[in-house]
Backbone as JSON, one array per atom type, in Angstrom:
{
  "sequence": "XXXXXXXXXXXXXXXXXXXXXXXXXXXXXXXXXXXXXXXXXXXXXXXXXXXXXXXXXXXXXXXXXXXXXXXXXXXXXXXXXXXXXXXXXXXXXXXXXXXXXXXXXX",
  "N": [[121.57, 75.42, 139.45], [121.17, 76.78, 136.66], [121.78, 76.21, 132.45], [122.45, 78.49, 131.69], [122.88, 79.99, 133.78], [125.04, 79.33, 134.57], [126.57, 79.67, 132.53], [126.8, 82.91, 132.84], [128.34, 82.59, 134.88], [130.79, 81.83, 134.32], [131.43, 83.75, 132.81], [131.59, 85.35, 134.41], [134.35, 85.01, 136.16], [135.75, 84.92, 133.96], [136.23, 87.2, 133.65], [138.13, 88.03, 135.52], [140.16, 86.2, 135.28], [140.76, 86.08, 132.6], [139.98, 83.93, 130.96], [139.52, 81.33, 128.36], [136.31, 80.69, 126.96], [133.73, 78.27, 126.23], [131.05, 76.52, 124.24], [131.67, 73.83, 125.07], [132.92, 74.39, 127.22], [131.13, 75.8, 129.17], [129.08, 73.27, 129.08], [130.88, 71.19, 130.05], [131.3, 72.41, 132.78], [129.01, 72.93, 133.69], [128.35, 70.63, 134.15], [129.5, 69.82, 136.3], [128.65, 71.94, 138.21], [126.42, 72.4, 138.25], [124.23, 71.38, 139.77], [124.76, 72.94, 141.92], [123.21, 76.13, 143.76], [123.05, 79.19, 142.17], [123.59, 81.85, 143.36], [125.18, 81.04, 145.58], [127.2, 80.11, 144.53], [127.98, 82.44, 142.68], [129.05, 83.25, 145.01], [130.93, 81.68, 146.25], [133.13, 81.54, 143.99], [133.92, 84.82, 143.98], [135.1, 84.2, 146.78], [136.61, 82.69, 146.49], [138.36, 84.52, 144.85], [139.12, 86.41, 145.87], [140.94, 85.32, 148.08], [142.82, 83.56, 146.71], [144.96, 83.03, 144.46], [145.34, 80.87, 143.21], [144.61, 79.41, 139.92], [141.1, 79.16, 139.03], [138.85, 76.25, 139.38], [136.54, 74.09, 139.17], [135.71, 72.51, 141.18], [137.11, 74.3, 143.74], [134.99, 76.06, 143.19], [133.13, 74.2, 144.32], [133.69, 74.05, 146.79], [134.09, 76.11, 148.1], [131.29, 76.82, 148.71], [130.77, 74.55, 149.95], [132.18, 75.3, 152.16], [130.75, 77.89, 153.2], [128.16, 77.07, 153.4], [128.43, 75.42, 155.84], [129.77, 77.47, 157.45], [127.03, 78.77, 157.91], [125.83, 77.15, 159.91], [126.14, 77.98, 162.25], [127.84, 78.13, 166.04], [130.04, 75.82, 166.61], [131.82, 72.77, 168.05], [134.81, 70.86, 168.22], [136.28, 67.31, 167.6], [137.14, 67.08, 170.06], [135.43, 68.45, 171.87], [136.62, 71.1, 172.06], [135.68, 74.65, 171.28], [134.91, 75.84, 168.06], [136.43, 78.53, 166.05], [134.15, 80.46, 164.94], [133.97, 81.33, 161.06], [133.95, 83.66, 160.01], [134.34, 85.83, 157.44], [133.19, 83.75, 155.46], [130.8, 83.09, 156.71], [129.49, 85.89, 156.14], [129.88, 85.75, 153.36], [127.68, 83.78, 152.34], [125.56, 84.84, 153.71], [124.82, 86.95, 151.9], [124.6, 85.5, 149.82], [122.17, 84.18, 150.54], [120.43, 86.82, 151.07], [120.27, 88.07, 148.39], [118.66, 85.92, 147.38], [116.41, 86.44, 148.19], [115.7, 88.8, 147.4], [115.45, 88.23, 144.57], [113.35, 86.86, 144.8], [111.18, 88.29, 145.84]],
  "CA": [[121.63, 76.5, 138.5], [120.52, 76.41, 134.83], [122.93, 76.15, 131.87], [122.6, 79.68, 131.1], [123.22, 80.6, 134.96], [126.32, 78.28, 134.61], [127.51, 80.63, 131.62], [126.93, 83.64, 133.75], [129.05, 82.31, 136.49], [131.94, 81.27, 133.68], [131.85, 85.18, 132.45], [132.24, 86.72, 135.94], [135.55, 84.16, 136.53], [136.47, 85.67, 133.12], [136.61, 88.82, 133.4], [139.68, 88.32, 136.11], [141.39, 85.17, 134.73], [140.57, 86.26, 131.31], [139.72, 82.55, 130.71], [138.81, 81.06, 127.21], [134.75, 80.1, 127.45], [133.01, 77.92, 124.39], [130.1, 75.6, 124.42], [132.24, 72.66, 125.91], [133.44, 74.34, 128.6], [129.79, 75.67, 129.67], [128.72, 71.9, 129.36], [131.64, 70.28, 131.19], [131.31, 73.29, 134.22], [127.45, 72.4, 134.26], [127.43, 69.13, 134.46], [130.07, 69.44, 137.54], [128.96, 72.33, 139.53], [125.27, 72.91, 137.79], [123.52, 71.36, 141.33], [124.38, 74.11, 142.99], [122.65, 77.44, 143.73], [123.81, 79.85, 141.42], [123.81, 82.77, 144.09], [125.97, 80.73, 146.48], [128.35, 79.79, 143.6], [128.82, 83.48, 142.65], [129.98, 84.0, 146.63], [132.26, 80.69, 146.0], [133.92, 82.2, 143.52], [134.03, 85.7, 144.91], [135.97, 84.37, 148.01], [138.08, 82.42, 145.92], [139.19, 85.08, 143.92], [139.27, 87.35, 146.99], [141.87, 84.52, 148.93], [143.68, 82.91, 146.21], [145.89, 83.41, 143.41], [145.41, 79.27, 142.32], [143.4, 79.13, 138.75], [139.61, 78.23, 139.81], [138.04, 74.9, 139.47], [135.04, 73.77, 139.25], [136.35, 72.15, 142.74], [137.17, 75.59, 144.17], [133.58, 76.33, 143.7], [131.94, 73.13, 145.51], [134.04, 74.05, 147.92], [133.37, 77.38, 148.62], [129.88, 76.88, 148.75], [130.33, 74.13, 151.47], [132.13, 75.88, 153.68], [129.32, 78.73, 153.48], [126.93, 76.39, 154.39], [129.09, 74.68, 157.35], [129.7, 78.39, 158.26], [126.08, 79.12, 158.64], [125.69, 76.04, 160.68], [126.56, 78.66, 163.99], [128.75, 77.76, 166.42], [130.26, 74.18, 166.52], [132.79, 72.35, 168.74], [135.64, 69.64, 167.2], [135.57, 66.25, 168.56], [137.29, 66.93, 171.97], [134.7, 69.39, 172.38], [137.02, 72.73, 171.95], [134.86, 75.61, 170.28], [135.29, 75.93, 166.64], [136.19, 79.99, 165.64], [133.5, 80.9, 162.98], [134.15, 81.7, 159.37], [133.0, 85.01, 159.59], [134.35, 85.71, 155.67], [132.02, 82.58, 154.77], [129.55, 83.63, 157.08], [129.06, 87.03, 155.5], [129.24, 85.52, 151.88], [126.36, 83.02, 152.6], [124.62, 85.96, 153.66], [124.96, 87.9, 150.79], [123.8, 84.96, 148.61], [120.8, 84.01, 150.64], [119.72, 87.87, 150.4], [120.14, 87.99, 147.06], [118.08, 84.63, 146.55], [115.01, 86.84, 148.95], [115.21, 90.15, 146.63], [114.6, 88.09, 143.31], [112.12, 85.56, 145.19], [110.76, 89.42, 145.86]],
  "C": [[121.41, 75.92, 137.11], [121.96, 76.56, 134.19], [123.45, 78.11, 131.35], [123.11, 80.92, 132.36], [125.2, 80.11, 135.49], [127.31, 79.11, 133.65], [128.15, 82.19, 132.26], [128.2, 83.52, 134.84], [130.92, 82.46, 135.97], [132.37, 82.39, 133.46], [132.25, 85.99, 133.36], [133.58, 86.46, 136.09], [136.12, 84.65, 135.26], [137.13, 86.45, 132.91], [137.66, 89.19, 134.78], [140.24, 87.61, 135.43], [141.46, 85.14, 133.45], [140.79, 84.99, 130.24], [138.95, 82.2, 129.28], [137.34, 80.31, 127.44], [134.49, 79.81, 126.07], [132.01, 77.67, 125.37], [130.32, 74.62, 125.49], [132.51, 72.79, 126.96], [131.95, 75.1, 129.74], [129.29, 74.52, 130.11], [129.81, 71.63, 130.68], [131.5, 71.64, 133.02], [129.99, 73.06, 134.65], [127.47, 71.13, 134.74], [128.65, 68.94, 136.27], [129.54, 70.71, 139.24], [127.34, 72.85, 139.58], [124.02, 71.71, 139.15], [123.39, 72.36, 142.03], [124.01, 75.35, 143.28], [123.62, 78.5, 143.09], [124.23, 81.07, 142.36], [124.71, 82.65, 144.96], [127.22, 80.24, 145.77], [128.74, 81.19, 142.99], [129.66, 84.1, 144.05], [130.78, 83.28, 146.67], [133.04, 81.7, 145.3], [134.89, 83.78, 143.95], [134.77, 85.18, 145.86], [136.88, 83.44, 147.29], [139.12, 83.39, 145.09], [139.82, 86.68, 145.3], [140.79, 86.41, 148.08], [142.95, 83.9, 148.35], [144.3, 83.23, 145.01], [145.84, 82.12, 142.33], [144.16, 79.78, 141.28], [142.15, 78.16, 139.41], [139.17, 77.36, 138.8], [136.72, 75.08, 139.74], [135.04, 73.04, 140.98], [136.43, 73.0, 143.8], [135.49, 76.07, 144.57], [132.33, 76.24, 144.67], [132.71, 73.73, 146.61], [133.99, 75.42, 149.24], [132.03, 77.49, 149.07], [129.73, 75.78, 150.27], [131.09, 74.78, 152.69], [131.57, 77.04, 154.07], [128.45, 78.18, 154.03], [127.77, 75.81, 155.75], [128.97, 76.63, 158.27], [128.75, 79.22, 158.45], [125.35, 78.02, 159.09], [125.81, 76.69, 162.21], [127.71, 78.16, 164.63], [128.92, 76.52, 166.6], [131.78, 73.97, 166.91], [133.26, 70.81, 167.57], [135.17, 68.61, 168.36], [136.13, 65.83, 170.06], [136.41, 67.99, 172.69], [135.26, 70.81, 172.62], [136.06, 74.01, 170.24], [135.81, 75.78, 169.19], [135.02, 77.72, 166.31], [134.96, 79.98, 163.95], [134.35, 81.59, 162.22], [133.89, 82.9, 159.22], [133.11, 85.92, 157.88], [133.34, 84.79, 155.06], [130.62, 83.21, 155.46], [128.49, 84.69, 156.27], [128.79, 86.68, 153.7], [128.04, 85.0, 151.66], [125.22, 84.01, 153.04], [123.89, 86.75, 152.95], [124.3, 87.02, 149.7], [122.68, 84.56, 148.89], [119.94, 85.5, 150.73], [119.36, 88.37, 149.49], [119.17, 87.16, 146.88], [116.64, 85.54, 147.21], [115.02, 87.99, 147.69], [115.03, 89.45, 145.35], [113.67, 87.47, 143.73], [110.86, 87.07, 145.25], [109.54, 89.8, 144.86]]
}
């Protein structure tokens, strides 16, 4: 995501945690979470703010985003080989941000 997709992201997380946003804190949130797809970092957030009550991180974010991608990985067994229940909350967010990423590619 760009720095200006990174601001975007800071104003949505605002407008619940009614969080102070400058310059600095644009920079320091880019330079930690500004790799990752901005569409799959508004569904991070989104299920963090949908599951948790903890103040979000830039941590919170990465982390949301990988277990979207793990949970469109399909089905997957642990390492004694017992099936792993899907994510279906992650599932459906990852959904939602790779449809989004087709209607602007549009």
């Amino acid at each position: 995501m760009n720095i200006q997709e990174t601001n975007q992201l800071l104003i949505r997380i605002q407008v619940i945690d009614n969080r102070q946003i400058g310059d600095s804190t644009v920079i320091a949130w880019h330079e930690l979470v500004g790799d990752l797809d901005y569409g799959m970092a508004v569904e991070a957030v989104k299920l963090h703010q949908r599951e948790s009550t903890a103040y979000l991180t830039p941590a919170h974010v990465r982390a949301g985003v990988e277990r979207m991608l793990l949970a469109s990985l399909g089905e997957r067994e642990d390492e004694w080989g017992n099936r792993i229940e899907p994510d279906a909350v992650a599932l459906a967010a990852y959904r939602c941000a790779v449809s989004g990423r087709k209607e602007i590619g549009s």
